[in-house]
PDB file of C-alpha atoms and ligand atoms in Angstrom:
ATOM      1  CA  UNK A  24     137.153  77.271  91.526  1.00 89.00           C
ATOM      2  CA  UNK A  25     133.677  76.783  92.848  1.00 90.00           C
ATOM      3  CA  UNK A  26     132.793  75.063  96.208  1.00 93.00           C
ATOM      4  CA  UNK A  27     129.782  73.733  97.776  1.00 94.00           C
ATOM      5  CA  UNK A  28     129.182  72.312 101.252  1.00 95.00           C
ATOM      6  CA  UNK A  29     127.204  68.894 101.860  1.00 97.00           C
ATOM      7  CA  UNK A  30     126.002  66.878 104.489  1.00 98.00           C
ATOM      8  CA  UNK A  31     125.374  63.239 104.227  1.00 98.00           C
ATOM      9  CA  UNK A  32     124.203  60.713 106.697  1.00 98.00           C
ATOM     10  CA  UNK A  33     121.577  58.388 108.312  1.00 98.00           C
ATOM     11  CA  UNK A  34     118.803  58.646 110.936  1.00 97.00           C
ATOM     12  CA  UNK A  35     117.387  55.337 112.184  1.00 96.00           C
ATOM     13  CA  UNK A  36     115.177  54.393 114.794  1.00 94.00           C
ATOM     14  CA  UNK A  37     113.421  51.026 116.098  1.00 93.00           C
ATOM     15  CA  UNK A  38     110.648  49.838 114.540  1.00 93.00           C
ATOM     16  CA  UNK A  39     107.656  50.271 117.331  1.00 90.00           C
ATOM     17  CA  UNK A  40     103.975  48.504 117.296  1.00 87.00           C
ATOM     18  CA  UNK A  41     102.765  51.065 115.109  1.00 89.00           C
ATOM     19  CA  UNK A  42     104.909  50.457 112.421  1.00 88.00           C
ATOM     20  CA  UNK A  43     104.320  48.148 108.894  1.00 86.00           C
ATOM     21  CA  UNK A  44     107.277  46.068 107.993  1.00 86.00           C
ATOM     22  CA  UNK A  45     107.598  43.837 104.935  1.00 85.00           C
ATOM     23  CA  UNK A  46     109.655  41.289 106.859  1.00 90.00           C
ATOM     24  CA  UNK A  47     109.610  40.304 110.480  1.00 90.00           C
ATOM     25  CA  UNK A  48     113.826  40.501 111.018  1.00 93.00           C
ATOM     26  CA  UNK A  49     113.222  44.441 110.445  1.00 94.00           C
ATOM     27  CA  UNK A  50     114.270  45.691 113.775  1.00 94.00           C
ATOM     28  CA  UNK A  51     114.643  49.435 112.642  1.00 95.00           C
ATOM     29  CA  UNK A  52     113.606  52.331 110.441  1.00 96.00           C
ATOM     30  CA  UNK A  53     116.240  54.306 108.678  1.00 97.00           C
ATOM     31  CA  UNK A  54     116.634  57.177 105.788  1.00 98.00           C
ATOM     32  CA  UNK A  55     119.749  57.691 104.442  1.00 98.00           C
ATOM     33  CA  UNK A  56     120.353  61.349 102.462  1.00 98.00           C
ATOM     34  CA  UNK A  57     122.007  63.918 101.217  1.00 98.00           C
ATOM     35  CA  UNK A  58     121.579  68.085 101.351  1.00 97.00           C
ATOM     36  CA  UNK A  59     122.774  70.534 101.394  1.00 96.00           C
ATOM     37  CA  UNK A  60     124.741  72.319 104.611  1.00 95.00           C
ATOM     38  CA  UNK A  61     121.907  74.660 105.765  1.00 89.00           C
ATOM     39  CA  UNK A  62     119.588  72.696 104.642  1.00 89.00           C
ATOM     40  CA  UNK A  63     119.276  74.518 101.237  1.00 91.00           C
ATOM     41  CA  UNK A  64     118.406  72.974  97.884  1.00 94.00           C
ATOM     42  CA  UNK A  65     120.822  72.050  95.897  1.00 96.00           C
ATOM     43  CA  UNK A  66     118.888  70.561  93.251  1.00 96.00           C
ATOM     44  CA  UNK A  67     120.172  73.231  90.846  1.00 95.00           C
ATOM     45  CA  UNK A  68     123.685  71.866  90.345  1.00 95.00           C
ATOM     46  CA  UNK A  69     122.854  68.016  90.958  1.00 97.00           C
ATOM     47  CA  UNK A  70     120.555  66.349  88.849  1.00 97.00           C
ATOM     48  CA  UNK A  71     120.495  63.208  90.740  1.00 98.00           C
ATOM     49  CA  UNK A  72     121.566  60.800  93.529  1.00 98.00           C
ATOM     50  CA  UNK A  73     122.012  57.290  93.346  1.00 98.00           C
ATOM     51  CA  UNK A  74     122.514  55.659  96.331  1.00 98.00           C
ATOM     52  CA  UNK A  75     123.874  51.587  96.223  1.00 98.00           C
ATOM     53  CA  UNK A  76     122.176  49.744  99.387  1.00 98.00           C
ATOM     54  CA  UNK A  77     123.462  46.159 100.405  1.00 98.00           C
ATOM     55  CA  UNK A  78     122.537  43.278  97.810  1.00 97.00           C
ATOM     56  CA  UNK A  79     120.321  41.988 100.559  1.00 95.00           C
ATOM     57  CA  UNK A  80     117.446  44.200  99.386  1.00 95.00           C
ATOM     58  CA  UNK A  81     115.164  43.389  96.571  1.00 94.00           C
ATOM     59  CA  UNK A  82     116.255  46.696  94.518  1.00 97.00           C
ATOM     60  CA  UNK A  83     119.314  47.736  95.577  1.00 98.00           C
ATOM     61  CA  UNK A  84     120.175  50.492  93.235  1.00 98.00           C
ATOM     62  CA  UNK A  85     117.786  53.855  94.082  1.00 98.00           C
ATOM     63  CA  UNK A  86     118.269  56.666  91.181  1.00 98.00           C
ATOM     64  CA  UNK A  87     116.190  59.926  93.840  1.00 98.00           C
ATOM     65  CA  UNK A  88     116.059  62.326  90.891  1.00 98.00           C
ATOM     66  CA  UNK A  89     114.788  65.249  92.765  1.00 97.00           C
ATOM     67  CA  UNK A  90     114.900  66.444  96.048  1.00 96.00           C
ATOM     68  CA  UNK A  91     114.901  65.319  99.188  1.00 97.00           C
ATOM     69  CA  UNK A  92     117.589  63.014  97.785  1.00 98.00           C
ATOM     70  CA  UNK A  93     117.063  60.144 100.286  1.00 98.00           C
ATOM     71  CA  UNK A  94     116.195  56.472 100.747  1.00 98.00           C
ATOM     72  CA  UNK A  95     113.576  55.268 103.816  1.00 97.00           C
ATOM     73  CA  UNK A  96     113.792  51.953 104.285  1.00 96.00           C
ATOM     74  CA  UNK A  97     113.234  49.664 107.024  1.00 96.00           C
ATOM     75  CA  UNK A  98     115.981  46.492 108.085  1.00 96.00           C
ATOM     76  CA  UNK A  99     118.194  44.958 110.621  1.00 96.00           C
ATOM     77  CA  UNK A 100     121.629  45.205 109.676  1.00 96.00           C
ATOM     78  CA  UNK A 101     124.449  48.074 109.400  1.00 97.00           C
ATOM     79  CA  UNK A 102     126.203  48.560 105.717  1.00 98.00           C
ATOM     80  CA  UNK A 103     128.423  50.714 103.820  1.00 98.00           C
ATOM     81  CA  UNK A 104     125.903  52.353 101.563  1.00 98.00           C
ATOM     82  CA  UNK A 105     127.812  54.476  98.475  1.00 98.00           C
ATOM     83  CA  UNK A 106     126.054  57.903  97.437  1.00 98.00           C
ATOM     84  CA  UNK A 107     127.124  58.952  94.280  1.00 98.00           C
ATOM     85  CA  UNK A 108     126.062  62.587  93.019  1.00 98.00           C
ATOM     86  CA  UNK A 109     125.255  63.575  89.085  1.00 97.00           C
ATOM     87  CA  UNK A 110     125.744  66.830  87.860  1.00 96.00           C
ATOM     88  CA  UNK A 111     123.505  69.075  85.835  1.00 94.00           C
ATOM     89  CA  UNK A 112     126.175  68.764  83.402  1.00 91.00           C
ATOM     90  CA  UNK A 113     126.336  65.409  81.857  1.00 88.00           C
ATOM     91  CA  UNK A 114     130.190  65.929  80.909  1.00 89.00           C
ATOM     92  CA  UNK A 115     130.778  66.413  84.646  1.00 92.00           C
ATOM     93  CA  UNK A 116     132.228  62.997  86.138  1.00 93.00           C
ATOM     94  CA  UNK A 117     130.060  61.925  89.174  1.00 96.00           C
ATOM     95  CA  UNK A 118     131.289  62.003  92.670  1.00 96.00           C
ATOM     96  CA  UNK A 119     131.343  58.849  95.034  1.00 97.00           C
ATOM     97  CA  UNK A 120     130.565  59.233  98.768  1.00 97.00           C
ATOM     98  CA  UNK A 121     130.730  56.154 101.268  1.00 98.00           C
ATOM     99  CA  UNK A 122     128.331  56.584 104.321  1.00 98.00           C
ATOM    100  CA  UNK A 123     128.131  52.897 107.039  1.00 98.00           C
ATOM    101  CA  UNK A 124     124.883  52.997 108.141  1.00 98.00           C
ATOM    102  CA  UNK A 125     124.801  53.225 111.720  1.00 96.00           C
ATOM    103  CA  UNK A 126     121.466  51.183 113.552  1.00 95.00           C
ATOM    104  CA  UNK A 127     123.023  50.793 117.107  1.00 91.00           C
ATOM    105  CA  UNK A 128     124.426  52.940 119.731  1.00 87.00           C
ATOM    106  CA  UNK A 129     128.719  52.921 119.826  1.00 81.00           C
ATOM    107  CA  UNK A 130     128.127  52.544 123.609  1.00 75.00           C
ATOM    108  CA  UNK A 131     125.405  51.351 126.110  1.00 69.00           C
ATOM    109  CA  UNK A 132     125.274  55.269 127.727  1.00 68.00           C
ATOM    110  CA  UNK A 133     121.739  54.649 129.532  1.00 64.00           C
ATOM    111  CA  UNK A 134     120.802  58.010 128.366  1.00 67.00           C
ATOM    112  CA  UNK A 135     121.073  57.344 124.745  1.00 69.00           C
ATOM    113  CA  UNK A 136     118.768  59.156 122.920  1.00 76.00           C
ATOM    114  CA  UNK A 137     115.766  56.729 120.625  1.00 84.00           C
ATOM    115  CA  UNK A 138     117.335  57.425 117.679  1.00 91.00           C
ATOM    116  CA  UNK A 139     121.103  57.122 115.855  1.00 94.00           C
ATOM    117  CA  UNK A 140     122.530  60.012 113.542  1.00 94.00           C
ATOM    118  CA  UNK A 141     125.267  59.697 111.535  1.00 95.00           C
ATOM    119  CA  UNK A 142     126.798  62.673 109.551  1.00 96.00           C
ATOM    120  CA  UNK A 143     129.694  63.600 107.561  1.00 97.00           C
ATOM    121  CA  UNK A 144     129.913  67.362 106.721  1.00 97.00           C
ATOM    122  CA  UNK A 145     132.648  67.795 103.286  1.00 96.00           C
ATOM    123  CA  UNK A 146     132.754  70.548 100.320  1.00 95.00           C
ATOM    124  CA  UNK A 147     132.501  69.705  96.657  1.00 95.00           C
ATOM    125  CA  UNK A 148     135.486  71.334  95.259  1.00 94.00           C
ATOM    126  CA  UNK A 149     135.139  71.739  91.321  1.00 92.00           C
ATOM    127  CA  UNK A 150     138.542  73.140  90.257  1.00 92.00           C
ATOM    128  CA  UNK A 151     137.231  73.199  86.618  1.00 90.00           C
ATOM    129  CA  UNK A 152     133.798  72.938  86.260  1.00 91.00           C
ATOM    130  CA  UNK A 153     132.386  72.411  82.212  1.00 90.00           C
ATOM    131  CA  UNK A 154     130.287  75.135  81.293  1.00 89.00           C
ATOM    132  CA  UNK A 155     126.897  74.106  81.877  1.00 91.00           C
ATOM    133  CA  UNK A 156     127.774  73.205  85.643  1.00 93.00           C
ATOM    134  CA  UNK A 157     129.744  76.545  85.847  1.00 93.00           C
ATOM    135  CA  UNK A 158     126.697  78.443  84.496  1.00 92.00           C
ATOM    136  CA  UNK A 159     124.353  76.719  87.352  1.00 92.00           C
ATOM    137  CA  UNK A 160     126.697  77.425  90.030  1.00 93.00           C
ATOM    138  CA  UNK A 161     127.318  80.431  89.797  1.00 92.00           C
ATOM    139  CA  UNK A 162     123.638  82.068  88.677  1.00 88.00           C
ATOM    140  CA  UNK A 163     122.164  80.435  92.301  1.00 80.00           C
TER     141      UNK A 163
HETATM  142  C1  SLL B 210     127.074  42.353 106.115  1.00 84.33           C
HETATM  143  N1  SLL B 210     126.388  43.957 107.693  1.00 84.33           N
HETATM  144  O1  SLL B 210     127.942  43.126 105.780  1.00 84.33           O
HETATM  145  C2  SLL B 210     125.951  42.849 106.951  1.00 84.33           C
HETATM  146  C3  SLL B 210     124.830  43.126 106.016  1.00 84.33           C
HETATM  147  C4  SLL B 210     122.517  43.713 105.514  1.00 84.33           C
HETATM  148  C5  SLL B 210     121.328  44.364 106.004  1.00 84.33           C
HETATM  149  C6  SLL B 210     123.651  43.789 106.523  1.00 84.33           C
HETATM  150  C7  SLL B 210     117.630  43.963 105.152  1.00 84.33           C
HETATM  151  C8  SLL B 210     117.495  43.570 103.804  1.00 84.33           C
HETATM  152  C9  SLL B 210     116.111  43.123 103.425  1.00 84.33           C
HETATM  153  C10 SLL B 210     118.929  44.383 105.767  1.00 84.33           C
HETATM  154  O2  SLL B 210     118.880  45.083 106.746  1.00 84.33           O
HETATM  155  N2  SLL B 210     120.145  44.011 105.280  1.00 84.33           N
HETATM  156  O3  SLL B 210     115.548  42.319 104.113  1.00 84.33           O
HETATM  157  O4  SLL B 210     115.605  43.686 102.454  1.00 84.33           O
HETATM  158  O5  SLL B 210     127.077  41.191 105.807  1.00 84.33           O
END
């Protein structure tokens, strides 16, 4: 068994003066992404990231094939966004994470900070890995 820790998540902030939007109703800048734990590349075991934004933008469907694997995007409304991970090995079935995109503050705390984070920390957990995932697991 092999196992490697993730983090997944959003940042998002308003959109100020400075900023170019393609469409007035963008209140706020976001990225959504995925890395690895400490921050380290883990571009040797997943080949890509597709990550499935709400039907409300133009191209929904972003393939990132290398790293950072995230989306920037600008917008006004909150969504479940699903993150699904490819493996170096093509015989090794993709895993789907859901991450909501958070834009707004749970509470109206007057010392909210400018920005929102949302994270999940979880572990892939390959009980059986095929070979050519194995092999690039276990040589990094
Ligand atoms: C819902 N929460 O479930 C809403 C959807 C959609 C957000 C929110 C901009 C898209 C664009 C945008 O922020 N969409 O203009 O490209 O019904």
């Amino acid at each position: 068994m092999q196992s490697r820790p993730i983090v997944y998540g959003s940042f998002a902030s308003l959109v100020t003066k400075n900023d170019t939007v393609s469409d007035p109703n963008h209140t706020h800048k976001w990225k959504v992404y995925l890395k690895g734990a400490d921050g380290e590349d883990i571009s040797y075991f997943i080949e890509k990231v597709v990550f499935k934004l709400h039907e409300s933008f133009a191209v929904p469907i972003r393939e990132i094939k290398s790293p950072p694997f995230q989306v920037s995007e600008t917008g006004w409304g909150e969504f479940n966004i699903a993150i699904t991970m490819h493996f170096v090995d093509p015989n090794e079935p993709p895993i789907t994470v859901n991450h909501m995109l958070q834009l707004y503050h749970k509470d109206d705390n007057p010392l909210q900070k400018k920005y929102v984070v949302s994270e999940h920390f979880d572990e892939l957990v390959f009980t059986s890995p095929n070979n050519d995932l194995y092999d690039a697991l276990v040589s990094n």
